[in-house]
Amino acid sequence: MEDTKKYRRVWSAIGFILILIAILVALNFGVRPKNEMDYADKRSYEAYRIFDEPENTIDVVMLGHSGVYRGLSPMEMYREYGFTSYACSRATQLPWESLDFLEQILEKQTPKVVLFETDQLFYDRGSNVDENSRRHQIENWFPILKNHAAWKDLLPGNNYRERSFTKGYQYIDTVKPYTGKKELVPTTDVYKIHKAHYRSLERIYKLCKEKGIQLFLIEVPSKILWDYSKYNAVRQYAESRGLDFIDANQHLDEFDFNWKTDTYDAGDHLNHSGAEKLSCFVGEYLKERYDLPDRRCDSRYAAWDEDLTKYEKMIGD
């Protein structure tokens, strides 16, 4: 008799778990947008609007943290060089988030180049990287855990978003100069990239190679966290994979960068003045190195000219 009760409790518990899983699966379909990454919270909203772009119209996908959306302006590159790009970046974006993002983007876009901002490889202090990576994977399995407000998209009138005319770039014209004395001092030290970050970068590399996409590594100007040991780590990886890598901190004179006028938070991020300079520098390199097309005379990209008009009005040009 006792054994029978015990088995009933066990089967009741198993039944409860199975019913709970079934409910979660059903709810996932209710909160899952037409593209899994088409729903975004405040942190991700501008970056995820790449899914509002027509299919196969983005030449360069740019992945990284706030250094990308503050430092690289796709519309500046389009204005000067004619190719299309999108800043797919969020605050403190980590490499596995960039990988997840890229996998979804490639279902809709066929970029010629993926720009990977390298500072995201070094977010491994003061937090449990492995724990965050596992939580991210669980959220991918059960979207309801992160898309808990997506039910709003099921209501009438909530399915339209205007295309981003900044293409993920976030404009700020505040000036707060860097007044410190830190310099990029050469060393033979090599920063050890966290294994979770390294695995994600390696998967991005292999995905790009499989798809015939050029992977380009870049470090945007930063006085606060970047150092030569990190440069050495990225340089070694780039050389081992035959990738192009530019540390913009070592090319500041080439695009007339000034830490007194081109940062808005004393050396951590660029303001619009700095972004204009860096975007033109990087845009010229991408255009020449990867032979990117000029879309400015192509009627299929007329919407980009409309977006450029809005962009120029925003920045006061």
PDB file of C-alpha atoms in Angstrom:
ATOM      1  CA  MET A   1       0.000   0.000   0.000  1.00  0.00           C
ATOM      2  CA  GLU A   2       2.788   2.379   0.927  1.00  0.00           C
ATOM      3  CA  ASP A   3       4.610   1.530  -2.299  1.00  0.00           C
ATOM      4  CA  THR A   4       1.467   2.328  -4.277  1.00  0.00           C
ATOM      5  CA  LYS A   5       1.168   5.761  -2.622  1.00  0.00           C
ATOM      6  CA  LYS A   6       4.850   6.418  -3.241  1.00  0.00           C
ATOM      7  CA  TYR A   7       4.537   5.609  -6.947  1.00  0.00           C
ATOM      8  CA  ARG A   8       1.458   7.815  -7.194  1.00  0.00           C
ATOM      9  CA  ARG A   9       3.376  10.753  -5.690  1.00  0.00           C
ATOM     10  CA  VAL A  10       6.251  10.186  -8.087  1.00  0.00           C
ATOM     11  CA  TRP A  11       3.947   9.991 -11.106  1.00  0.00           C
ATOM     12  CA  SER A  12       2.007  13.042  -9.889  1.00  0.00           C
ATOM     13  CA  ALA A  13       5.250  15.010  -9.661  1.00  0.00           C
ATOM     14  CA  ILE A  14       6.327  13.843 -13.140  1.00  0.00           C
ATOM     15  CA  GLY A  15       2.905  14.711 -14.511  1.00  0.00           C
ATOM     16  CA  PHE A  16       3.063  18.193 -12.974  1.00  0.00           C
ATOM     17  CA  ILE A  17       6.494  18.837 -14.505  1.00  0.00           C
ATOM     18  CA  LEU A  18       5.338  17.654 -17.929  1.00  0.00           C
ATOM     19  CA  ILE A  19       2.242  19.855 -17.761  1.00  0.00           C
ATOM     20  CA  LEU A  20       4.409  22.840 -16.720  1.00  0.00           C
ATOM     21  CA  ILE A  21       6.767  22.247 -19.652  1.00  0.00           C
ATOM     22  CA  ALA A  22       3.784  21.970 -22.019  1.00  0.00           C
ATOM     23  CA  ILE A  23       2.422  25.284 -20.723  1.00  0.00           C
ATOM     24  CA  LEU A  24       5.821  26.983 -21.172  1.00  0.00           C
ATOM     25  CA  VAL A  25       6.119  25.665 -24.716  1.00  0.00           C
ATOM     26  CA  ALA A  26       2.617  26.913 -25.526  1.00  0.00           C
ATOM     27  CA  LEU A  27       3.343  30.330 -24.008  1.00  0.00           C
ATOM     28  CA  ASN A  28       6.606  30.526 -25.958  1.00  0.00           C
ATOM     29  CA  PHE A  29       4.625  30.461 -29.191  1.00  0.00           C
ATOM     30  CA  GLY A  30       2.457  33.246 -27.815  1.00  0.00           C
ATOM     31  CA  VAL A  31       5.382  35.557 -27.077  1.00  0.00           C
ATOM     32  CA  ARG A  32       7.650  34.546 -29.957  1.00  0.00           C
ATOM     33  CA  PRO A  33       7.672  37.244 -32.672  1.00  0.00           C
ATOM     34  CA  LYS A  34       7.873  36.370 -36.391  1.00  0.00           C
ATOM     35  CA  ASN A  35      11.638  36.427 -35.824  1.00  0.00           C
ATOM     36  CA  GLU A  36      12.851  35.357 -32.378  1.00  0.00           C
ATOM     37  CA  MET A  37      14.981  38.459 -32.063  1.00  0.00           C
ATOM     38  CA  ASP A  38      12.409  40.862 -33.466  1.00  0.00           C
ATOM     39  CA  TYR A  39      11.190  41.674 -29.967  1.00  0.00           C
ATOM     40  CA  ALA A  40      13.546  43.743 -27.876  1.00  0.00           C
ATOM     41  CA  ASP A  41      13.640  45.415 -24.499  1.00  0.00           C
ATOM     42  CA  LYS A  42      14.866  48.971 -24.003  1.00  0.00           C
ATOM     43  CA  ARG A  43      18.499  47.833 -24.031  1.00  0.00           C
ATOM     44  CA  SER A  44      18.132  46.139 -27.401  1.00  0.00           C
ATOM     45  CA  TYR A  45      15.445  48.080 -29.228  1.00  0.00           C
ATOM     46  CA  GLU A  46      17.524  50.130 -31.687  1.00  0.00           C
ATOM     47  CA  ALA A  47      19.842  47.241 -32.505  1.00  0.00           C
ATOM     48  CA  TYR A  48      16.987  44.850 -33.202  1.00  0.00           C
ATOM     49  CA  ARG A  49      15.378  47.205 -35.666  1.00  0.00           C
ATOM     50  CA  ILE A  50      17.699  45.714 -38.263  1.00  0.00           C
ATOM     51  CA  PHE A  51      14.866  43.215 -38.702  1.00  0.00           C
ATOM     52  CA  ASP A  52      12.746  46.045 -40.094  1.00  0.00           C
ATOM     53  CA  GLU A  53      15.192  46.395 -43.006  1.00  0.00           C
ATOM     54  CA  PRO A  54      14.271  44.710 -46.320  1.00  0.00           C
ATOM     55  CA  GLU A  55      15.900  41.359 -46.937  1.00  0.00           C
ATOM     56  CA  ASN A  56      19.426  41.264 -48.334  1.00  0.00           C
ATOM     57  CA  THR A  57      20.005  45.017 -48.211  1.00  0.00           C
ATOM     58  CA  ILE A  58      22.733  45.308 -45.545  1.00  0.00           C
ATOM     59  CA  ASP A  59      26.348  45.132 -46.729  1.00  0.00           C
ATOM     60  CA  VAL A  60      28.058  45.346 -43.323  1.00  0.00           C
ATOM     61  CA  VAL A  61      26.793  44.048 -39.962  1.00  0.00           C
ATOM     62  CA  MET A  62      28.557  45.648 -36.980  1.00  0.00           C
ATOM     63  CA  LEU A  63      28.538  43.700 -33.692  1.00  0.00           C
ATOM     64  CA  GLY A  64      29.612  44.941 -30.285  1.00  0.00           C
ATOM     65  CA  HIS A  65      28.759  46.909 -27.189  1.00  0.00           C
ATOM     66  CA  SER A  66      28.059  50.620 -26.696  1.00  0.00           C
ATOM     67  CA  GLY A  67      31.371  51.526 -28.308  1.00  0.00           C
ATOM     68  CA  VAL A  68      29.799  50.572 -31.645  1.00  0.00           C
ATOM     69  CA  TYR A  69      26.486  52.399 -31.372  1.00  0.00           C
ATOM     70  CA  ARG A  70      28.281  55.494 -30.040  1.00  0.00           C
ATOM     71  CA  GLY A  71      31.335  55.349 -32.269  1.00  0.00           C
ATOM     72  CA  LEU A  72      30.273  54.059 -35.692  1.00  0.00           C
ATOM     73  CA  SER A  73      27.544  55.772 -37.703  1.00  0.00           C
ATOM     74  CA  PRO A  74      26.195  53.732 -40.642  1.00  0.00           C
ATOM     75  CA  MET A  75      24.662  56.847 -42.202  1.00  0.00           C
ATOM     76  CA  GLU A  76      28.034  58.627 -42.210  1.00  0.00           C
ATOM     77  CA  MET A  77      29.473  55.649 -44.071  1.00  0.00           C
ATOM     78  CA  TYR A  78      26.568  55.630 -46.501  1.00  0.00           C
ATOM     79  CA  ARG A  79      26.869  59.381 -47.078  1.00  0.00           C
ATOM     80  CA  GLU A  80      30.593  59.174 -47.793  1.00  0.00           C
ATOM     81  CA  TYR A  81      31.018  55.754 -49.417  1.00  0.00           C
ATOM     82  CA  GLY A  82      27.582  54.466 -50.426  1.00  0.00           C
ATOM     83  CA  PHE A  83      27.536  51.025 -48.791  1.00  0.00           C
ATOM     84  CA  THR A  84      24.879  50.045 -46.267  1.00  0.00           C
ATOM     85  CA  SER A  85      25.554  48.933 -42.707  1.00  0.00           C
ATOM     86  CA  TYR A  86      23.854  48.520 -39.357  1.00  0.00           C
ATOM     87  CA  ALA A  87      25.131  48.930 -35.780  1.00  0.00           C
ATOM     88  CA  CYS A  88      23.808  45.766 -34.131  1.00  0.00           C
ATOM     89  CA  SER A  89      25.069  46.655 -30.681  1.00  0.00           C
ATOM     90  CA  ARG A  90      23.732  46.968 -27.171  1.00  0.00           C
ATOM     91  CA  ALA A  91      25.112  48.118 -23.823  1.00  0.00           C
ATOM     92  CA  THR A  92      27.592  45.560 -22.434  1.00  0.00           C
ATOM     93  CA  GLN A  93      26.883  43.193 -25.319  1.00  0.00           C
ATOM     94  CA  LEU A  94      28.839  39.972 -24.882  1.00  0.00           C
ATOM     95  CA  PRO A  95      30.299  37.689 -27.557  1.00  0.00           C
ATOM     96  CA  TRP A  96      27.660  34.950 -27.250  1.00  0.00           C
ATOM     97  CA  GLU A  97      24.985  37.628 -27.627  1.00  0.00           C
ATOM     98  CA  SER A  98      26.741  38.818 -30.776  1.00  0.00           C
ATOM     99  CA  LEU A  99      26.811  35.229 -32.048  1.00  0.00           C
ATOM    100  CA  ASP A 100      23.122  34.722 -31.290  1.00  0.00           C
ATOM    101  CA  PHE A 101      22.333  38.030 -32.961  1.00  0.00           C
ATOM    102  CA  LEU A 102      24.356  37.196 -36.074  1.00  0.00           C
ATOM    103  CA  GLU A 103      22.752  33.789 -36.506  1.00  0.00           C
ATOM    104  CA  GLN A 104      19.317  35.412 -36.588  1.00  0.00           C
ATOM    105  CA  ILE A 105      20.416  38.253 -38.872  1.00  0.00           C
ATOM    106  CA  LEU A 106      21.792  35.804 -41.432  1.00  0.00           C
ATOM    107  CA  GLU A 107      18.318  34.343 -41.857  1.00  0.00           C
ATOM    108  CA  LYS A 108      17.337  37.642 -43.477  1.00  0.00           C
ATOM    109  CA  GLN A 109      20.535  39.382 -44.603  1.00  0.00           C
ATOM    110  CA  THR A 110      23.580  38.361 -46.655  1.00  0.00           C
ATOM    111  CA  PRO A 111      26.264  40.848 -45.575  1.00  0.00           C
ATOM    112  CA  LYS A 112      29.618  40.973 -47.286  1.00  0.00           C
ATOM    113  CA  VAL A 113      31.400  41.935 -44.053  1.00  0.00           C
ATOM    114  CA  VAL A 114      30.844  41.336 -40.342  1.00  0.00           C
ATOM    115  CA  LEU A 115      32.597  43.934 -38.189  1.00  0.00           C
ATOM    116  CA  PHE A 116      33.344  42.564 -34.711  1.00  0.00           C
ATOM    117  CA  GLU A 117      34.272  45.105 -32.050  1.00  0.00           C
ATOM    118  CA  THR A 118      36.854  43.399 -29.851  1.00  0.00           C
ATOM    119  CA  ASP A 119      36.369  45.099 -26.490  1.00  0.00           C
ATOM    120  CA  GLN A 120      33.447  42.747 -25.808  1.00  0.00           C
ATOM    121  CA  LEU A 121      35.992  39.932 -25.476  1.00  0.00           C
ATOM    122  CA  PHE A 122      37.261  41.455 -22.245  1.00  0.00           C
ATOM    123  CA  TYR A 123      34.081  41.823 -20.196  1.00  0.00           C
ATOM    124  CA  ASP A 124      35.124  39.181 -17.687  1.00  0.00           C
ATOM    125  CA  ARG A 125      35.719  41.015 -14.432  1.00  0.00           C
ATOM    126  CA  GLY A 126      33.272  41.380 -11.560  1.00  0.00           C
ATOM    127  CA  SER A 127      30.693  38.953 -12.975  1.00  0.00           C
ATOM    128  CA  ASN A 128      30.250  35.241 -13.480  1.00  0.00           C
ATOM    129  CA  VAL A 129      30.728  34.831 -17.223  1.00  0.00           C
ATOM    130  CA  ASP A 130      29.871  31.133 -17.282  1.00  0.00           C
ATOM    131  CA  GLU A 131      26.675  31.671 -15.294  1.00  0.00           C
ATOM    132  CA  ASN A 132      25.582  34.472 -17.621  1.00  0.00           C
ATOM    133  CA  SER A 133      26.301  32.277 -20.637  1.00  0.00           C
ATOM    134  CA  ARG A 134      24.172  29.429 -19.278  1.00  0.00           C
ATOM    135  CA  ARG A 135      21.323  31.788 -18.425  1.00  0.00           C
ATOM    136  CA  HIS A 136      21.435  33.201 -21.954  1.00  0.00           C
ATOM    137  CA  GLN A 137      21.110  29.680 -23.377  1.00  0.00           C
ATOM    138  CA  ILE A 138      18.139  28.899 -21.141  1.00  0.00           C
ATOM    139  CA  GLU A 139      16.443  32.119 -22.255  1.00  0.00           C
ATOM    140  CA  ASN A 140      16.887  31.013 -25.866  1.00  0.00           C
ATOM    141  CA  TRP A 141      15.161  27.721 -25.082  1.00  0.00           C
ATOM    142  CA  PHE A 142      12.295  29.505 -23.276  1.00  0.00           C
ATOM    143  CA  PRO A 143      11.753  32.975 -24.827  1.00  0.00           C
ATOM    144  CA  ILE A 144       8.973  33.745 -22.350  1.00  0.00           C
ATOM    145  CA  LEU A 145      11.669  34.292 -19.711  1.00  0.00           C
ATOM    146  CA  LYS A 146      12.958  37.359 -21.571  1.00  0.00           C
ATOM    147  CA  ASN A 147       9.997  38.223 -23.840  1.00  0.00           C
ATOM    148  CA  HIS A 148       7.472  38.358 -21.016  1.00  0.00           C
ATOM    149  CA  ALA A 149       5.924  41.566 -22.383  1.00  0.00           C
ATOM    150  CA  ALA A 150       5.713  40.393 -26.003  1.00  0.00           C
ATOM    151  CA  TRP A 151       1.999  39.614 -25.654  1.00  0.00           C
ATOM    152  CA  LYS A 152       1.479  43.323 -26.362  1.00  0.00           C
ATOM    153  CA  ASP A 153       2.509  42.646 -29.976  1.00  0.00           C
ATOM    154  CA  LEU A 154      -0.571  40.463 -30.368  1.00  0.00           C
ATOM    155  CA  LEU A 155      -2.868  43.456 -29.842  1.00  0.00           C
ATOM    156  CA  PRO A 156      -4.236  45.404 -32.849  1.00  0.00           C
ATOM    157  CA  GLY A 157      -2.074  48.302 -33.982  1.00  0.00           C
ATOM    158  CA  ASN A 158       1.136  47.075 -32.337  1.00  0.00           C
ATOM    159  CA  ASN A 159       2.763  45.411 -35.336  1.00  0.00           C
ATOM    160  CA  TYR A 160       4.263  48.457 -37.060  1.00  0.00           C
ATOM    161  CA  ARG A 161       7.593  50.129 -36.369  1.00  0.00           C
ATOM    162  CA  GLU A 162       9.184  52.839 -38.434  1.00  0.00           C
ATOM    163  CA  ARG A 163      12.547  51.807 -39.873  1.00  0.00           C
ATOM    164  CA  SER A 164      15.518  53.261 -37.967  1.00  0.00           C
ATOM    165  CA  PHE A 165      17.028  56.171 -39.905  1.00  0.00           C
ATOM    166  CA  THR A 166      20.206  56.056 -37.773  1.00  0.00           C
ATOM    167  CA  LYS A 167      20.650  52.304 -38.390  1.00  0.00           C
ATOM    168  CA  GLY A 168      21.374  51.550 -34.741  1.00  0.00           C
ATOM    169  CA  TYR A 169      23.690  54.507 -34.148  1.00  0.00           C
ATOM    170  CA  GLN A 170      22.832  56.582 -31.064  1.00  0.00           C
ATOM    171  CA  TYR A 171      23.627  60.266 -31.464  1.00  0.00           C
ATOM    172  CA  ILE A 172      25.044  62.362 -28.634  1.00  0.00           C
ATOM    173  CA  ASP A 173      26.847  65.698 -29.037  1.00  0.00           C
ATOM    174  CA  THR A 174      27.882  66.300 -25.417  1.00  0.00           C
ATOM    175  CA  VAL A 175      31.587  67.034 -24.883  1.00  0.00           C
ATOM    176  CA  LYS A 176      33.425  65.909 -21.759  1.00  0.00           C
ATOM    177  CA  PRO A 177      37.155  65.692 -22.509  1.00  0.00           C
ATOM    178  CA  TYR A 178      39.610  63.101 -21.328  1.00  0.00           C
ATOM    179  CA  THR A 179      42.117  64.850 -19.068  1.00  0.00           C
ATOM    180  CA  GLY A 180      44.171  61.918 -17.840  1.00  0.00           C
ATOM    181  CA  LYS A 181      47.657  60.878 -18.876  1.00  0.00           C
ATOM    182  CA  LYS A 182      47.171  57.176 -19.685  1.00  0.00           C
ATOM    183  CA  GLU A 183      49.073  56.067 -22.793  1.00  0.00           C
ATOM    184  CA  LEU A 184      49.042  52.835 -24.785  1.00  0.00           C
ATOM    185  CA  VAL A 185      52.381  51.385 -23.657  1.00  0.00           C
ATOM    186  CA  PRO A 186      53.757  48.427 -25.664  1.00  0.00           C
ATOM    187  CA  THR A 187      54.261  45.181 -23.742  1.00  0.00           C
ATOM    188  CA  THR A 188      54.760  41.509 -24.521  1.00  0.00           C
ATOM    189  CA  ASP A 189      51.995  40.534 -22.088  1.00  0.00           C
ATOM    190  CA  VAL A 190      49.016  38.781 -23.652  1.00  0.00           C
ATOM    191  CA  TYR A 191      45.595  39.019 -22.027  1.00  0.00           C
ATOM    192  CA  LYS A 192      43.964  35.612 -21.642  1.00  0.00           C
ATOM    193  CA  ILE A 193      40.530  35.776 -23.294  1.00  0.00           C
ATOM    194  CA  HIS A 194      37.858  33.965 -21.266  1.00  0.00           C
ATOM    195  CA  LYS A 195      37.061  30.584 -22.772  1.00  0.00           C
ATOM    196  CA  ALA A 196      33.335  31.370 -23.156  1.00  0.00           C
ATOM    197  CA  HIS A 197      34.170  34.550 -25.079  1.00  0.00           C
ATOM    198  CA  TYR A 198      36.781  32.761 -27.168  1.00  0.00           C
ATOM    199  CA  ARG A 199      34.333  29.977 -28.108  1.00  0.00           C
ATOM    200  CA  SER A 200      31.766  32.516 -29.279  1.00  0.00           C
ATOM    201  CA  LEU A 201      34.315  34.415 -31.366  1.00  0.00           C
ATOM    202  CA  GLU A 202      35.500  31.153 -32.891  1.00  0.00           C
ATOM    203  CA  ARG A 203      31.928  30.203 -33.801  1.00  0.00           C
ATOM    204  CA  ILE A 204      31.412  33.613 -35.395  1.00  0.00           C
ATOM    205  CA  TYR A 205      34.628  33.106 -37.380  1.00  0.00           C
ATOM    206  CA  LYS A 206      33.516  29.667 -38.593  1.00  0.00           C
ATOM    207  CA  LEU A 207      30.013  30.901 -39.429  1.00  0.00           C
ATOM    208  CA  CYS A 208      31.414  33.760 -41.496  1.00  0.00           C
ATOM    209  CA  LYS A 209      33.825  31.418 -43.261  1.00  0.00           C
ATOM    210  CA  GLU A 210      30.997  28.989 -44.030  1.00  0.00           C
ATOM    211  CA  LYS A 211      28.846  31.796 -45.468  1.00  0.00           C
ATOM    212  CA  GLY A 212      31.648  33.438 -47.443  1.00  0.00           C
ATOM    213  CA  ILE A 213      31.557  36.575 -45.266  1.00  0.00           C
ATOM    214  CA  GLN A 214      34.650  38.614 -44.429  1.00  0.00           C
ATOM    215  CA  LEU A 215      35.194  38.961 -40.665  1.00  0.00           C
ATOM    216  CA  PHE A 216      36.859  42.232 -39.674  1.00  0.00           C
ATOM    217  CA  LEU A 217      38.057  42.918 -36.113  1.00  0.00           C
ATOM    218  CA  ILE A 218      38.279  46.437 -34.729  1.00  0.00           C
ATOM    219  CA  GLU A 219      38.832  48.224 -31.435  1.00  0.00           C
ATOM    220  CA  VAL A 220      37.233  51.658 -31.237  1.00  0.00           C
ATOM    221  CA  PRO A 221      39.123  54.432 -29.399  1.00  0.00           C
ATOM    222  CA  SER A 222      39.015  54.094 -25.608  1.00  0.00           C
ATOM    223  CA  LYS A 223      41.213  55.486 -22.860  1.00  0.00           C
ATOM    224  CA  ILE A 224      39.560  53.730 -19.945  1.00  0.00           C
ATOM    225  CA  LEU A 225      39.723  49.952 -20.360  1.00  0.00           C
ATOM    226  CA  TRP A 226      41.881  49.166 -23.384  1.00  0.00           C
ATOM    227  CA  ASP A 227      45.561  48.262 -23.044  1.00  0.00           C
ATOM    228  CA  TYR A 228      48.370  46.670 -25.032  1.00  0.00           C
ATOM    229  CA  SER A 229      47.956  43.188 -23.542  1.00  0.00           C
ATOM    230  CA  LYS A 230      44.431  43.092 -24.979  1.00  0.00           C
ATOM    231  CA  TYR A 231      45.751  44.335 -28.314  1.00  0.00           C
ATOM    232  CA  ASN A 232      48.287  41.490 -28.300  1.00  0.00           C
ATOM    233  CA  ALA A 233      45.561  38.923 -27.602  1.00  0.00           C
ATOM    234  CA  VAL A 234      43.399  40.078 -30.503  1.00  0.00           C
ATOM    235  CA  ARG A 235      46.357  40.497 -32.836  1.00  0.00           C
ATOM    236  CA  GLN A 236      47.481  36.919 -32.180  1.00  0.00           C
ATOM    237  CA  TYR A 237      43.981  35.598 -32.859  1.00  0.00           C
ATOM    238  CA  ALA A 238      43.633  37.663 -36.036  1.00  0.00           C
ATOM    239  CA  GLU A 239      47.002  36.509 -37.366  1.00  0.00           C
ATOM    240  CA  SER A 240      46.205  32.853 -36.608  1.00  0.00           C
ATOM    241  CA  ARG A 241      42.957  33.109 -38.606  1.00  0.00           C
ATOM    242  CA  GLY A 242      44.152  35.413 -41.378  1.00  0.00           C
ATOM    243  CA  LEU A 243      41.778  38.215 -40.330  1.00  0.00           C
ATOM    244  CA  ASP A 244      42.122  41.975 -40.619  1.00  0.00           C
ATOM    245  CA  PHE A 245      42.383  43.781 -37.285  1.00  0.00           C
ATOM    246  CA  ILE A 246      42.623  47.505 -36.636  1.00  0.00           C
ATOM    247  CA  ASP A 247      43.163  49.005 -33.204  1.00  0.00           C
ATOM    248  CA  ALA A 248      41.915  52.532 -33.840  1.00  0.00           C
ATOM    249  CA  ASN A 249      43.786  53.695 -30.732  1.00  0.00           C
ATOM    250  CA  GLN A 250      46.973  53.293 -32.751  1.00  0.00           C
ATOM    251  CA  HIS A 251      45.677  55.340 -35.702  1.00  0.00           C
ATOM    252  CA  LEU A 252      44.231  58.436 -34.023  1.00  0.00           C
ATOM    253  CA  ASP A 253      46.388  60.882 -35.979  1.00  0.00           C
ATOM    254  CA  GLU A 254      45.173  59.403 -39.272  1.00  0.00           C
ATOM    255  CA  PHE A 255      41.625  60.641 -38.668  1.00  0.00           C
ATOM    256  CA  ASP A 256      42.442  63.744 -36.583  1.00  0.00           C
ATOM    257  CA  PHE A 257      40.963  62.347 -33.374  1.00  0.00           C
ATOM    258  CA  ASN A 258      41.154  64.556 -30.285  1.00  0.00           C
ATOM    259  CA  TRP A 259      40.418  63.328 -26.754  1.00  0.00           C
ATOM    260  CA  LYS A 260      39.523  66.876 -25.721  1.00  0.00           C
ATOM    261  CA  THR A 261      36.674  67.247 -28.214  1.00  0.00           C
ATOM    262  CA  ASP A 262      35.639  63.774 -29.387  1.00  0.00           C
ATOM    263  CA  THR A 263      34.415  62.016 -26.224  1.00  0.00           C
ATOM    264  CA  TYR A 264      31.307  62.666 -24.139  1.00  0.00           C
ATOM    265  CA  ASP A 265      32.268  60.802 -20.961  1.00  0.00           C
ATOM    266  CA  ALA A 266      35.937  61.550 -20.392  1.00  0.00           C
ATOM    267  CA  GLY A 267      37.454  58.895 -22.586  1.00  0.00           C
ATOM    268  CA  ASP A 268      35.205  55.844 -22.461  1.00  0.00           C
ATOM    269  CA  HIS A 269      32.875  56.525 -25.432  1.00  0.00           C
ATOM    270  CA  LEU A 270      32.864  58.824 -28.441  1.00  0.00           C
ATOM    271  CA  ASN A 271      30.486  61.715 -29.033  1.00  0.00           C
ATOM    272  CA  HIS A 272      29.162  62.597 -32.483  1.00  0.00           C
ATOM    273  CA  SER A 273      32.304  64.523 -33.417  1.00  0.00           C
ATOM    274  CA  GLY A 274      34.397  61.457 -32.669  1.00  0.00           C
ATOM    275  CA  ALA A 275      31.923  59.135 -34.376  1.00  0.00           C
ATOM    276  CA  GLU A 276      32.018  61.183 -37.578  1.00  0.00           C
ATOM    277  CA  LYS A 277      35.800  60.950 -37.714  1.00  0.00           C
ATOM    278  CA  LEU A 278      35.990  57.249 -36.852  1.00  0.00           C
ATOM    279  CA  SER A 279      33.147  56.336 -39.229  1.00  0.00           C
ATOM    280  CA  CYS A 280      34.848  58.012 -42.167  1.00  0.00           C
ATOM    281  CA  PHE A 281      38.153  56.323 -41.313  1.00  0.00           C
ATOM    282  CA  VAL A 282      36.604  52.870 -40.951  1.00  0.00           C
ATOM    283  CA  GLY A 283      34.246  53.407 -43.891  1.00  0.00           C
ATOM    284  CA  GLU A 284      37.126  54.186 -46.238  1.00  0.00           C
ATOM    285  CA  TYR A 285      38.979  51.077 -45.086  1.00  0.00           C
ATOM    286  CA  LEU A 286      35.936  48.831 -45.548  1.00  0.00           C
ATOM    287  CA  LYS A 287      35.150  50.304 -48.953  1.00  0.00           C
ATOM    288  CA  GLU A 288      38.660  49.797 -50.313  1.00  0.00           C
ATOM    289  CA  ARG A 289      39.581  46.566 -48.553  1.00  0.00           C
ATOM    290  CA  TYR A 290      36.381  44.651 -49.300  1.00  0.00           C
ATOM    291  CA  ASP A 291      35.268  46.364 -52.523  1.00  0.00           C
ATOM    292  CA  LEU A 292      31.836  47.265 -51.162  1.00  0.00           C
ATOM    293  CA  PRO A 293      29.180  48.540 -53.604  1.00  0.00           C
ATOM    294  CA  ASP A 294      27.924  52.109 -53.867  1.00  0.00           C
ATOM    295  CA  ARG A 295      24.163  52.011 -53.345  1.00  0.00           C
ATOM    296  CA  ARG A 296      23.533  55.763 -53.656  1.00  0.00           C
ATOM    297  CA  CYS A 297      22.490  55.605 -57.313  1.00  0.00           C
ATOM    298  CA  ASP A 298      20.470  52.422 -56.956  1.00  0.00           C
ATOM    299  CA  SER A 299      16.705  53.021 -56.972  1.00  0.00           C
ATOM    300  CA  ARG A 300      16.218  49.948 -54.784  1.00  0.00           C
ATOM    301  CA  TYR A 301      17.912  51.875 -51.963  1.00  0.00           C
ATOM    302  CA  ALA A 302      15.915  55.097 -52.320  1.00  0.00           C
ATOM    303  CA  ALA A 303      14.709  54.639 -48.723  1.00  0.00           C
ATOM    304  CA  TRP A 304      18.291  55.099 -47.561  1.00  0.00           C
ATOM    305  CA  ASP A 305      18.371  58.540 -49.161  1.00  0.00           C
ATOM    306  CA  GLU A 306      15.175  59.381 -47.282  1.00  0.00           C
ATOM    307  CA  ASP A 307      16.778  58.144 -44.074  1.00  0.00           C
ATOM    308  CA  LEU A 308      19.889  60.197 -44.804  1.00  0.00           C
ATOM    309  CA  THR A 309      17.762  63.340 -45.043  1.00  0.00           C
ATOM    310  CA  LYS A 310      16.284  62.607 -41.597  1.00  0.00           C
ATOM    311  CA  TYR A 311      19.739  61.825 -40.222  1.00  0.00           C
ATOM    312  CA  GLU A 312      21.243  65.089 -41.527  1.00  0.00           C
ATOM    313  CA  LYS A 313      18.357  67.039 -40.007  1.00  0.00           C
ATOM    314  CA  MET A 314      18.992  65.353 -36.656  1.00  0.00           C
ATOM    315  CA  ILE A 315      22.706  66.217 -36.593  1.00  0.00           C
ATOM    316  CA  GLY A 316      22.127  69.724 -37.944  1.00  0.00           C
ATOM    317  CA  ASP A 317      23.744  69.373 -41.388  1.00  0.00           C
TER     318      ASP A 317
END
